[in-house]
Tab-separated table of C-alpha atoms and ligand atoms in Angstrom:
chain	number	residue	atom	x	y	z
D	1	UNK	CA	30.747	21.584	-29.747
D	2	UNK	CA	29.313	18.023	-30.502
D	3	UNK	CA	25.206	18.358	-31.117
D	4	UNK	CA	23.824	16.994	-27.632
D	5	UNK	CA	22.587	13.427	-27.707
D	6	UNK	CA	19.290	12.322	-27.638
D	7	UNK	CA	17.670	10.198	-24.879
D	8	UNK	CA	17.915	6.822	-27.082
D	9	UNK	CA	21.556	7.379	-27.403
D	10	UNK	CA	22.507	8.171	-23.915
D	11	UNK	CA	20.823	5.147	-22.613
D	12	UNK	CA	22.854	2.718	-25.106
D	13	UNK	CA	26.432	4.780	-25.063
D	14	UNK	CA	26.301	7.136	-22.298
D	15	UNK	CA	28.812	6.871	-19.663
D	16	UNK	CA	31.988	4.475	-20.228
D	17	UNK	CA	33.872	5.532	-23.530
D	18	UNK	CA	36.313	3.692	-23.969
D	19	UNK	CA	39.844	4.317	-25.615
D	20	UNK	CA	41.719	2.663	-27.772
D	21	UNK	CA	42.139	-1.145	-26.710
D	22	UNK	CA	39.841	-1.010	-23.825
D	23	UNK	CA	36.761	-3.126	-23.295
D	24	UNK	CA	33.906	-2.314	-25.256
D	25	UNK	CA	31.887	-2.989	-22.614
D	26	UNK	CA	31.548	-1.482	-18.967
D	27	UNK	CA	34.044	-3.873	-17.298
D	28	UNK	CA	33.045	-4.373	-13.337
D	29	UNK	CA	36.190	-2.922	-11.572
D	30	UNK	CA	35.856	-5.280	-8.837
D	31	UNK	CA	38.414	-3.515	-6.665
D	32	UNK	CA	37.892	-2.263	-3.468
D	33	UNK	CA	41.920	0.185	-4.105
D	34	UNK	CA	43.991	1.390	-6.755
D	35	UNK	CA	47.225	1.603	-7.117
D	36	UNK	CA	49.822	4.792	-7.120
D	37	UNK	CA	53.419	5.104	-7.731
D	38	UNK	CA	54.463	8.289	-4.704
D	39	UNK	CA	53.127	8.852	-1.895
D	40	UNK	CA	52.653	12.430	-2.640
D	41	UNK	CA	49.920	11.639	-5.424
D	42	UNK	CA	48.132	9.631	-2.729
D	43	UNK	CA	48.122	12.832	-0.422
D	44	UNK	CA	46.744	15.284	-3.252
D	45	UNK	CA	44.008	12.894	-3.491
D	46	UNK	CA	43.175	12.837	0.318
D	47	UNK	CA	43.495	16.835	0.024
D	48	UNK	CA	40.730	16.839	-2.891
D	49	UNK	CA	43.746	18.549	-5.148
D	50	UNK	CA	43.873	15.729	-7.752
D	51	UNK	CA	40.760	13.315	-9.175
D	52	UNK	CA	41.514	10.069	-9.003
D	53	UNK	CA	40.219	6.620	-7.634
D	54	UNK	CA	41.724	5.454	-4.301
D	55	UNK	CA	39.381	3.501	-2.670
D	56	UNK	CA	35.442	2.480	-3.930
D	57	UNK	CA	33.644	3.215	-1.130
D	58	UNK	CA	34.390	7.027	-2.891
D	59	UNK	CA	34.542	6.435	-6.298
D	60	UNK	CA	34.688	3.593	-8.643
D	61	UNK	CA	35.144	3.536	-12.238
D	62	UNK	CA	32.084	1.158	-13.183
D	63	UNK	CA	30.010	3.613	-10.788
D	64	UNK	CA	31.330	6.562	-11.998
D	65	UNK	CA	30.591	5.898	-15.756
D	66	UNK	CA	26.880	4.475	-14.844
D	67	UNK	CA	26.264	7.527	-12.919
D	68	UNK	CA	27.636	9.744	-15.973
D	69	UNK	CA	24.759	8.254	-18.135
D	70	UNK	CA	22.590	8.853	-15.472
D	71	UNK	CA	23.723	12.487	-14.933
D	72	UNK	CA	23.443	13.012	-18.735
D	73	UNK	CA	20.043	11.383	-19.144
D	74	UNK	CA	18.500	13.765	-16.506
D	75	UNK	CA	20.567	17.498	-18.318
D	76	UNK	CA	22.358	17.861	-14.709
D	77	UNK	CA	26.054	18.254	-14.206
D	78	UNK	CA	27.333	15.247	-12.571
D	79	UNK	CA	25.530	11.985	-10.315
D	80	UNK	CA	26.420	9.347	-7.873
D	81	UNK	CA	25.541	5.758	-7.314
D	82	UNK	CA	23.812	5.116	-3.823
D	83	UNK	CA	23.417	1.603	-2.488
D	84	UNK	CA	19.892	2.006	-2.634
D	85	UNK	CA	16.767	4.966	-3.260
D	86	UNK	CA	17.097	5.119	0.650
D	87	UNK	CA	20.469	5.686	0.928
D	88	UNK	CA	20.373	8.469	-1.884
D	89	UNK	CA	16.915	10.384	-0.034
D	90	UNK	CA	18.846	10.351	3.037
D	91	UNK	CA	21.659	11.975	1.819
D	92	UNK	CA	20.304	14.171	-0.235
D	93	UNK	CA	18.598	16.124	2.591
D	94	UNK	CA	21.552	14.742	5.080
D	95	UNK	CA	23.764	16.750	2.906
D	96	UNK	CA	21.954	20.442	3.323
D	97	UNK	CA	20.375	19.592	6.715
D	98	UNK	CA	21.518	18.356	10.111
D	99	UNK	CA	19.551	18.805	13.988
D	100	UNK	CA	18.068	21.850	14.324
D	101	UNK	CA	17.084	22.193	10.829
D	102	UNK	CA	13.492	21.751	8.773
D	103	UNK	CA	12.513	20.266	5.764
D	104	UNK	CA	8.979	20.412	4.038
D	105	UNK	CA	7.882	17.712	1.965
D	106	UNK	CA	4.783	16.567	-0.003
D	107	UNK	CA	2.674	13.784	2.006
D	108	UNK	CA	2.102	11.641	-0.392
D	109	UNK	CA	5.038	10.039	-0.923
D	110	UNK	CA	6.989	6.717	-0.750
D	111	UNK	CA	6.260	4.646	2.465
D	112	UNK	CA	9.879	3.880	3.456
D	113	UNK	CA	10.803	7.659	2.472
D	114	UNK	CA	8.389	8.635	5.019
D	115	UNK	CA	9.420	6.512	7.528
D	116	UNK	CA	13.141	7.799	6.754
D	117	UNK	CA	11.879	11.210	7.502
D	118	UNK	CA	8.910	11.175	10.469
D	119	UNK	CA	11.139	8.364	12.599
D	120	UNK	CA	14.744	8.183	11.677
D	121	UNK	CA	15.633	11.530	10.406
D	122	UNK	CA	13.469	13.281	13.226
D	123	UNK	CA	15.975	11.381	15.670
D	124	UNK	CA	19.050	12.690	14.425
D	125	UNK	CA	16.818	16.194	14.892
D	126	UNK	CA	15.439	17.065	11.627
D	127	UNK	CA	11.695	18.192	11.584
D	128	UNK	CA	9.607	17.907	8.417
D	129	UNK	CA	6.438	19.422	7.930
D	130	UNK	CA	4.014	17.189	5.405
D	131	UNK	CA	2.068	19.274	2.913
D	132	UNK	CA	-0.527	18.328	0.547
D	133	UNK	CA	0.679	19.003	-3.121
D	134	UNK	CA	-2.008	20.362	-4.317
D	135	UNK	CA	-2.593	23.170	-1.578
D	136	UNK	CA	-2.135	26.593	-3.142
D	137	UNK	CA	1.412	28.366	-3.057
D	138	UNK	CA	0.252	30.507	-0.434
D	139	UNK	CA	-1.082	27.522	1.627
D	140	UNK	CA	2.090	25.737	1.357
D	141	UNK	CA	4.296	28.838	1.864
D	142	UNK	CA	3.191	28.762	5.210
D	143	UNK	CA	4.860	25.401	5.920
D	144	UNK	CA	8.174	27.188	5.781
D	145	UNK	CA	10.760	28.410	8.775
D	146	UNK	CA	13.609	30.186	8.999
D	147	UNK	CA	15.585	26.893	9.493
D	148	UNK	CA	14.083	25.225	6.578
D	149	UNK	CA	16.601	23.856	3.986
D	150	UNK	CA	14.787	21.790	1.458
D	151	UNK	CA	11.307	20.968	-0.422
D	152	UNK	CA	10.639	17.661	-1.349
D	153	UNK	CA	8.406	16.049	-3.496
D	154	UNK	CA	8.053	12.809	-5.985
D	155	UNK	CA	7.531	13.546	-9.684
D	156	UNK	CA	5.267	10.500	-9.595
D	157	UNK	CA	4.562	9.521	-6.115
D	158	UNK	CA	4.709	6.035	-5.151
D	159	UNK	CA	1.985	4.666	-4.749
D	160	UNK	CA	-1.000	7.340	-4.430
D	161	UNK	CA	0.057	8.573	-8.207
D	162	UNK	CA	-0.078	12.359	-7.701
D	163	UNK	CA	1.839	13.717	-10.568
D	164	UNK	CA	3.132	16.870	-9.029
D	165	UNK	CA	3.493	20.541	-10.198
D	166	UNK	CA	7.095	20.626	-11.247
D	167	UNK	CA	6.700	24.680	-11.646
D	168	UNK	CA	4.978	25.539	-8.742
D	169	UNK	CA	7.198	23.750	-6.200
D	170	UNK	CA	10.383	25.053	-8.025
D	171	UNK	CA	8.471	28.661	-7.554
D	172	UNK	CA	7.704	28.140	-3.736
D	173	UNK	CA	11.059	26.416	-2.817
D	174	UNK	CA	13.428	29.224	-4.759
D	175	UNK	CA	11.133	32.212	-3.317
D	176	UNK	CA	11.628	30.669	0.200
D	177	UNK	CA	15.324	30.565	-0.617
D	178	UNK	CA	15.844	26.682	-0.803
D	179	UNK	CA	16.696	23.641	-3.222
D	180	UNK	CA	13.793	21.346	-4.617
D	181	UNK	CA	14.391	17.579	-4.281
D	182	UNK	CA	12.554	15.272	-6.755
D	183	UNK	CA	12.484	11.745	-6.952
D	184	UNK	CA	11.912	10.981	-9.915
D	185	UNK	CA	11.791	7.501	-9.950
D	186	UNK	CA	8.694	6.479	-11.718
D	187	UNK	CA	8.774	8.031	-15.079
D	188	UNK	CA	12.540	8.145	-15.328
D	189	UNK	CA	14.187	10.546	-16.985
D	190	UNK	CA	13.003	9.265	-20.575
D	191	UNK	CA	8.911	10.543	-19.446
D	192	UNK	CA	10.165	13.490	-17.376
D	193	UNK	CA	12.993	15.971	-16.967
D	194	UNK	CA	12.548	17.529	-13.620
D	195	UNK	CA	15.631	20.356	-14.130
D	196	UNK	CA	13.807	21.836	-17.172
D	197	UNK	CA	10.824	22.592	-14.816
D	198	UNK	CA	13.224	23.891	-12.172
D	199	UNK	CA	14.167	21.061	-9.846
D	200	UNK	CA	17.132	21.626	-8.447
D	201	UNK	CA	18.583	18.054	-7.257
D	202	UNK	CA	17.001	14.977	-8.392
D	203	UNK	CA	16.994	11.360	-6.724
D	204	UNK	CA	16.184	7.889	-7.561
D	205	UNK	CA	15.439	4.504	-6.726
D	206	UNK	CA	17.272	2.625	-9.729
D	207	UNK	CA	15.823	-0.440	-8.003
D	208	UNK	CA	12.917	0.439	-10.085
D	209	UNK	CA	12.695	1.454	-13.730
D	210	UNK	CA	16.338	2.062	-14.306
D	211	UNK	CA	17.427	-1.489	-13.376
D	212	UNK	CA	14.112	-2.647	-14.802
D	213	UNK	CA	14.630	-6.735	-14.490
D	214	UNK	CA	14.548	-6.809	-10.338
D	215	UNK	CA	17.901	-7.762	-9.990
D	216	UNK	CA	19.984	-4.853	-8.222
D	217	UNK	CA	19.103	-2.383	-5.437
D	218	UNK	CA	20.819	0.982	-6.209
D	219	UNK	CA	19.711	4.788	-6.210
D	220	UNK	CA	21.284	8.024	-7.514
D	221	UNK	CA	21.581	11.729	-6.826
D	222	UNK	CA	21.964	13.677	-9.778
D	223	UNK	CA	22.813	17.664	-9.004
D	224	UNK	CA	21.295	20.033	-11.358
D	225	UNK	CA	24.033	22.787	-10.604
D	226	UNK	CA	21.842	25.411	-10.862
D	227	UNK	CA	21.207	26.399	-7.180
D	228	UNK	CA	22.878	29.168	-5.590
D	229	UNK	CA	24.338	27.849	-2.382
D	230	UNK	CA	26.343	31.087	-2.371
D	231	UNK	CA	22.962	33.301	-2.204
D	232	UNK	CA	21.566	31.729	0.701
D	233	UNK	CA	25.010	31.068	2.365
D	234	UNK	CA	23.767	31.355	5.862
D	235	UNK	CA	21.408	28.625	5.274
D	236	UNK	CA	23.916	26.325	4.060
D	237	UNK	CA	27.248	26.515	6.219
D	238	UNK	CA	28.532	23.119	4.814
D	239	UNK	CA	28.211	23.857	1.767
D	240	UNK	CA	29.592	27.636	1.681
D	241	UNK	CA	31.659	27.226	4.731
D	242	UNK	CA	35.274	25.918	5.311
D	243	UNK	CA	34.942	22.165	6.033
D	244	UNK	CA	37.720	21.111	9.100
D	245	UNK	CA	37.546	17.341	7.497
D	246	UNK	CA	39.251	18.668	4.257
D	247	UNK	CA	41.457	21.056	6.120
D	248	UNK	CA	39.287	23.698	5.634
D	249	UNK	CA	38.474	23.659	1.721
D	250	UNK	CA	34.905	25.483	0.739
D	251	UNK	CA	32.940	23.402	-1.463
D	252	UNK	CA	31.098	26.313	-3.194
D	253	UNK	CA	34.456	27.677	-3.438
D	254	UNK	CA	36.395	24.614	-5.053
D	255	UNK	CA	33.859	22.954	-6.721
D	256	UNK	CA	31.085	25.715	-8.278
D	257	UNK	CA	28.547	24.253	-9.873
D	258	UNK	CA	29.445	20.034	-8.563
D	259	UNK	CA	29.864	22.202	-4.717
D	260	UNK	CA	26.019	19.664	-3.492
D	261	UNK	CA	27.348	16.733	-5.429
D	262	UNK	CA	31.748	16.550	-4.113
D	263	UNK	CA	30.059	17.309	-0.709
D	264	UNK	CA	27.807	14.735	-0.841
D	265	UNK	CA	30.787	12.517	-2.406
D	266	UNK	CA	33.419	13.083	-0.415
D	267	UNK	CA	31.963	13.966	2.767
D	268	UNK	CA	28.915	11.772	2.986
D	269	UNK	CA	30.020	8.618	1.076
D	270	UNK	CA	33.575	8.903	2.709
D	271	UNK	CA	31.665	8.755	6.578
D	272	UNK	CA	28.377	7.320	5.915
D	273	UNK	CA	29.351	4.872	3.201
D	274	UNK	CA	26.358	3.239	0.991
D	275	UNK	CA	27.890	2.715	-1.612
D	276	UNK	CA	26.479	0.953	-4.791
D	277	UNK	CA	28.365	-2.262	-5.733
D	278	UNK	CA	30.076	-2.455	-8.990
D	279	UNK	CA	28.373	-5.575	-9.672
D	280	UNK	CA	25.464	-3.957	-9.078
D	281	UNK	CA	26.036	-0.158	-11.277
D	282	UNK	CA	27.039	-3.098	-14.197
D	283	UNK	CA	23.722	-4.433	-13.802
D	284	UNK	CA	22.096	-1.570	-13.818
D	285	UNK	CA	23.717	-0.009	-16.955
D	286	UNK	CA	22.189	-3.144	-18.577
D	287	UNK	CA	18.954	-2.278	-17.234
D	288	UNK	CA	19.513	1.453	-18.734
D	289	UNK	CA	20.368	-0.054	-22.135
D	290	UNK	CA	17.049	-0.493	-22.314
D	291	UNK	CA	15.198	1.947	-20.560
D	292	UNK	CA	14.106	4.063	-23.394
D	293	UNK	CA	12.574	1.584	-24.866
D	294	UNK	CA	11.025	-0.242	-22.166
D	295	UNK	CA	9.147	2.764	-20.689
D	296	UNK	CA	6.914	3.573	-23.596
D	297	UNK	CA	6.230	-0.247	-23.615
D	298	UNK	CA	5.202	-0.341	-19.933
D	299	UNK	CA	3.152	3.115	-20.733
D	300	UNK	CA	1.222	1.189	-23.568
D	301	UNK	CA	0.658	-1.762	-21.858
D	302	UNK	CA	-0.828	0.167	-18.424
D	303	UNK	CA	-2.969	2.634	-20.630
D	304	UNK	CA	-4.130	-0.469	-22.082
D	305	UNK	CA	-4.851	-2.514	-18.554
D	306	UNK	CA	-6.431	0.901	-17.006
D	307	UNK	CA	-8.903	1.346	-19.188
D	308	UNK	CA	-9.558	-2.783	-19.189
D	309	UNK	CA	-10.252	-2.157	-15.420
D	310	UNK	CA	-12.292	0.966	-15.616
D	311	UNK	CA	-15.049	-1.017	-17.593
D	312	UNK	CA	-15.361	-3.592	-15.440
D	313	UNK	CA	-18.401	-3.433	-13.437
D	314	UNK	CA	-16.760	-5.387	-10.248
D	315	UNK	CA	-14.049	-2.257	-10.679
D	316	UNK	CA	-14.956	0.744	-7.871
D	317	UNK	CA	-12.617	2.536	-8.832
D	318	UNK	CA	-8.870	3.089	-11.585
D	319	UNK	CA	-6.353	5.551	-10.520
D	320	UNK	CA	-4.021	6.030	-13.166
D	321	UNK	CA	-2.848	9.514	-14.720
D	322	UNK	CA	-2.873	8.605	-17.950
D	323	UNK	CA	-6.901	8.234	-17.857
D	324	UNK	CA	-8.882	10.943	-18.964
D	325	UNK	CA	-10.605	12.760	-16.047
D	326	UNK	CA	-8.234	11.680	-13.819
D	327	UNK	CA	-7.171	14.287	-11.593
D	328	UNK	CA	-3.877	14.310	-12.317
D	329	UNK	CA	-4.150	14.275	-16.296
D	330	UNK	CA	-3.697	17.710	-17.382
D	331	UNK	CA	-0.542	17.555	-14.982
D	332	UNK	CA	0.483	14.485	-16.712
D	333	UNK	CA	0.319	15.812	-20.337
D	334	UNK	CA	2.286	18.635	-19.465
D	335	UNK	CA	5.029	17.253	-17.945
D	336	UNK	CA	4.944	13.700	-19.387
D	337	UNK	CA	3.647	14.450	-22.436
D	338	UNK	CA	4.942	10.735	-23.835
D	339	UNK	CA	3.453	8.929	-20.927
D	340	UNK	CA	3.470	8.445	-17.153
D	341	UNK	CA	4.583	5.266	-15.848
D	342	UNK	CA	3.425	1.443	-15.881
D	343	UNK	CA	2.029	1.738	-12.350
D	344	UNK	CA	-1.790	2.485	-10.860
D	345	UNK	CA	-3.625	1.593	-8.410
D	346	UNK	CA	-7.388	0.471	-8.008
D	347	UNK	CA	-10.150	-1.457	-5.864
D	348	UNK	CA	-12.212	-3.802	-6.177
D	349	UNK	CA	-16.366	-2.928	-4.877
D	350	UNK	CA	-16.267	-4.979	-2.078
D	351	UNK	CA	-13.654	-3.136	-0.117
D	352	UNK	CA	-10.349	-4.529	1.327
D	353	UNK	CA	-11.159	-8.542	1.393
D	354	UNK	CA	-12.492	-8.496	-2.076
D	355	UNK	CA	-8.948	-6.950	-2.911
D	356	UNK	CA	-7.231	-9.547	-0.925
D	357	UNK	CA	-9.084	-12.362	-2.616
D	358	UNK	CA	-8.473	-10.742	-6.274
D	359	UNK	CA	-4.860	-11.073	-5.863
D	360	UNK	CA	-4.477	-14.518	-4.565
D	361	UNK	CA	-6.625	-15.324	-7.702
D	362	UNK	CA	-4.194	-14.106	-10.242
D	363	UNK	CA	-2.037	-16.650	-11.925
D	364	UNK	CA	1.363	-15.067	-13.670
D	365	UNK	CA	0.607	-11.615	-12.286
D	366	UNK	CA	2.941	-12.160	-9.107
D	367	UNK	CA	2.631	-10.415	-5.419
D	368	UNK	CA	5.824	-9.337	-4.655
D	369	UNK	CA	6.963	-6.003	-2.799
D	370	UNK	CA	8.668	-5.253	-5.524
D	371	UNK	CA	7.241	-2.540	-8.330
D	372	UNK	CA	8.072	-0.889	-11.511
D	373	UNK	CA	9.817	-3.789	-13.271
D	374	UNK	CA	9.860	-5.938	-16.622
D	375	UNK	CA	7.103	-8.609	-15.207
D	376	UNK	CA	3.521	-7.690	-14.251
D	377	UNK	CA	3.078	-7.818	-10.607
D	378	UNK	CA	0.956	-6.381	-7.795
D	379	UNK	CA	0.725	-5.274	-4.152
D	380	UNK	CA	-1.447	-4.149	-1.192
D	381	UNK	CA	0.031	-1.527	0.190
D	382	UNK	CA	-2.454	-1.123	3.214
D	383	UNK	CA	-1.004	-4.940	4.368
D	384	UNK	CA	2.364	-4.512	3.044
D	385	UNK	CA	4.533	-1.711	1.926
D	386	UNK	CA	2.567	1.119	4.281
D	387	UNK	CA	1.191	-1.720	6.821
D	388	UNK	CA	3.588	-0.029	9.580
D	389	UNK	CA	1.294	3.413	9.056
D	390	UNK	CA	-2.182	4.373	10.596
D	391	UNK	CA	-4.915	5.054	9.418
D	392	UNK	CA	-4.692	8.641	9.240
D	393	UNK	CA	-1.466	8.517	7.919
D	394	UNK	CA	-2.351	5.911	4.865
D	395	UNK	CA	-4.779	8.548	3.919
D	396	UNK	CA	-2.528	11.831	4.092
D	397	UNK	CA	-0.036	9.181	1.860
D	398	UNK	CA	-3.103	8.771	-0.319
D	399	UNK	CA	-3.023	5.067	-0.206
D	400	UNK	CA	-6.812	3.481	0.725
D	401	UNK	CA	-7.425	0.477	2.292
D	402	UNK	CA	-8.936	-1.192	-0.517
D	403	UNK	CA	-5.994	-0.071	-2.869
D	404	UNK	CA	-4.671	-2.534	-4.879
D	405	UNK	CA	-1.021	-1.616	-6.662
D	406	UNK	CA	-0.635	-3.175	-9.859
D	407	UNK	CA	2.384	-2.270	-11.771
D	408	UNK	CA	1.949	-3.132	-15.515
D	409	UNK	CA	5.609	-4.991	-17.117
D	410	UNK	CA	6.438	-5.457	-20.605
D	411	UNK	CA	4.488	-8.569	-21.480
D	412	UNK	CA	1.643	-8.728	-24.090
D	413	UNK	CA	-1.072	-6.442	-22.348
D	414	UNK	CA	-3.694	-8.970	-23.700
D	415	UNK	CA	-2.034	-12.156	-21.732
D	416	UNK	CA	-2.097	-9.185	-18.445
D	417	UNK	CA	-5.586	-8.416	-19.184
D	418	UNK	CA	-6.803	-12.324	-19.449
D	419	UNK	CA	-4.960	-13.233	-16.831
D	420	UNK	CA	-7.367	-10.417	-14.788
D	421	UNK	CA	-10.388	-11.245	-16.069
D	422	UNK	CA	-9.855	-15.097	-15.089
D	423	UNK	CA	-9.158	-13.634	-11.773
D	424	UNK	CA	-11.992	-11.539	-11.582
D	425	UNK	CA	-14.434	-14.307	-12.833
D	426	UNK	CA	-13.298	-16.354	-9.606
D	427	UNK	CA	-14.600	-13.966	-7.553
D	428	UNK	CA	-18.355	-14.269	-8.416
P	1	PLP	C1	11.396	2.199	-3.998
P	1	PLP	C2	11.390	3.652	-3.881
P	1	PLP	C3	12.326	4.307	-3.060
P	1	PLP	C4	13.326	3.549	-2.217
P	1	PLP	O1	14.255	2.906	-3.022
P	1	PLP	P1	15.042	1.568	-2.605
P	1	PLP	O2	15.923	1.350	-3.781
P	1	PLP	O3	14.017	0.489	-2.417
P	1	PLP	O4	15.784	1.860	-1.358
P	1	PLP	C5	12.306	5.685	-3.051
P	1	PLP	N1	11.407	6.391	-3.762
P	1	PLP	C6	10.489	5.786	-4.546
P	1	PLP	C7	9.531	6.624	-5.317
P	1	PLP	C8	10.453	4.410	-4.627
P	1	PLP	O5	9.524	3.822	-5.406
């Protein structure tokens, strides 16, 4: 068996291997069909008896090889591309959960992901139940039903910065009979592997990180195999059940350990259809090229900036878990020992205008909505990304009003910090 790649490897060869006389690079198979020679190889592919591409808004061969490297960066068994993080939260739980069914998740998560979940997903008739993290496992045990088909959490979340307790929600979820969804997002899987802790199906944004330079939306399931649909096969009918849109075929059945993945494939992708662009997966397995050696950068570079901050007197307050006596630290080193990510969050004493005024003072540092890529930027989450929430609910999502975001890039982190400290001397 060939020794299992490291990390630095996968990012840079990972995925597309080409044979001889092929294109060294990922080419962008801008095709929406492919071509076969009988009709009766088309069928076998409509019947799920034969692999093959027929039409991208399934499978593509740009997407497929992006989401290999993916798959193989995070130690699961296979991935695929979503048109965005959205896209690949939704069907993640879409895929395991329909009306009538219950979902707990962790409160302090991503804005639009909880959105996705208390509005939209509530209309089609899922019900979450919003937890705090760092409640004991009897305390969030109780959160659970009968009907209840998923936990989910963020590794990272975005942008309150809880690291969570890989181990302990892998405990609760498998003792209450039920998969744990991670997005792991923010420290990628080159500052934490979320199946070695348990995790059962990861997600991401590749917006973020993964893409790294801003330019392509994108997200990605990747299934960790390791959950026994078959176990709990009440709980999961689609899954361990004969599916009527593949003349009855089982997906536990025909597909073992890829059973979450093909469903969420062929079922999902084929009716729902966000799927990634080519153009876009190419983009983004530029943006992975990279990654491993961007993400220690950005880790440097915020340690750096965070502890800048925290000894500035006009500073009330740094959140960022790679400070010491930060609540989240011991969490951090044990599950990203290498570092965290390049975002935190902080105010300014003064409350919510002085935070305002700070950020219209910076010169390079940009605000966009945008976070976690190659160029220094920053955000106010209370009047942008979470400005549709109240102010109960900004809380629970640990995001204050003062909060500022910044998200530290790969510049020189002593052009970052100047560029701070000329913003903070405008403020006297
Ligand atoms: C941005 C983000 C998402 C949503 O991803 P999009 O690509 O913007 O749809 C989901 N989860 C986290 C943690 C994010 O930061």
């Amino acid at each position: 068996m060939k020794k299992k790649q490291n990390p630095e490897t996968i990012c840079v060869q990972g995925g597309w291997q080409p044979k001889k006389g092929e294109p060294r690079v990922l080419p962008i198979y801008q095709s929406t069909t492919f071509k076969y020679e009988t009709s009766e190889q088309m069928a076998k592919l409509f019947d799920l008896e034969e692999s093959g591409y027929f039409y991208t808004r399934l499978q593509n061969p740009t997407n497929d090889a992006v989401a290999a490297k993916i798959a193989a960066l995070e130690g699961g068994v296979g991935a695929m591309l979503t048109s965005s993080g959205q896209a690949a939260t939704f069907y993640a739980i879409f895929n395991i959960a329909g009306a009538g069914d219950h979902i707990v998740s962790a409160s302090a998560i991503y804005g639009g992901t909880f959105n996705l979940f208390a509005v939209t997903m509530k209309k089609l008739g899922i019900e979450f139940t919003f937890i705090n993290q760092d409640a004991s496992e009897e305390e969030i045990r109780k959160a659970f039903r009968p009907n209840t088909k998923a936990l989910f959490a963020e590794s990272i979340s975005n942008p309150a910065l809880n690291v969570l307790d890989i181990e302990k929600f892998a405990r609760i979820a498998h003792s209450e009979g039920v998969p744990l969804i991670v997005d792991n997002t923010f420290p990628t899987p080159i500052n934490c592997h979320p199946f070695e802790w348990g995790a059962d199906i990861i997600i991401h944004s590749t917006t973020k990180y993964m893409d790294g330079h801003a330019v392509s939306l994108g997200g990605a399931i990747v299934d960790g195999g390791k959950f026994d649909w078959d176990a709990h096969a009440d709980k999961f009918p689609g899954l361990t059940q004969p599916d009527d849109s593949y003349h009855g075929l089982t997906y536990t059945k025909a597909f073992g350990q890829s059973a979450f993945l093909t469903k969420a494939v062929v079922q999902l992708m084929r009716d729902l259809g966000s799927a990634q662009s080519p153009q876009n997966a190419f983009l983004l397995n530029i943006g992975l090229e990279t990654l491993h050696l961007r993400m220690p950068r950005h880790c440097e570079n915020a340690q750096k900036v965070a502890e800048y901050l925290q000894s500035r007197p006009e500073i009330a307050w740094v959140n960022y878990p790679g400070l010491k006596g930060n609540k989240y630290y011991d969490l951090a080193q044990k599950y990203m020992p290498h570092g965290t990510c390049g975002v935190m969050t902080f105010g300014l004493k003064g409350g919510r205008n002085q935070s305002v005024k700070f950020m219209d003072s910076l010169d390079f540092i940009s605000i966009v909505t945008h976070v976690a890529d190659a160029r220094t930027c920053v955000l106010h989450p209370a009047s942008h990304t979470h400005r549709q929430l109240s102010d109960e609910q900004l809380i629970a999502a640990g995001v204050a009003p003062d909060l500022i975001r910044l998200s530290v890039g790969i510049e020189n982190a002593g052009d970052i910090i100047a560029d701070i400290e000329q913003a903070l001397a405008k403020m006297k």
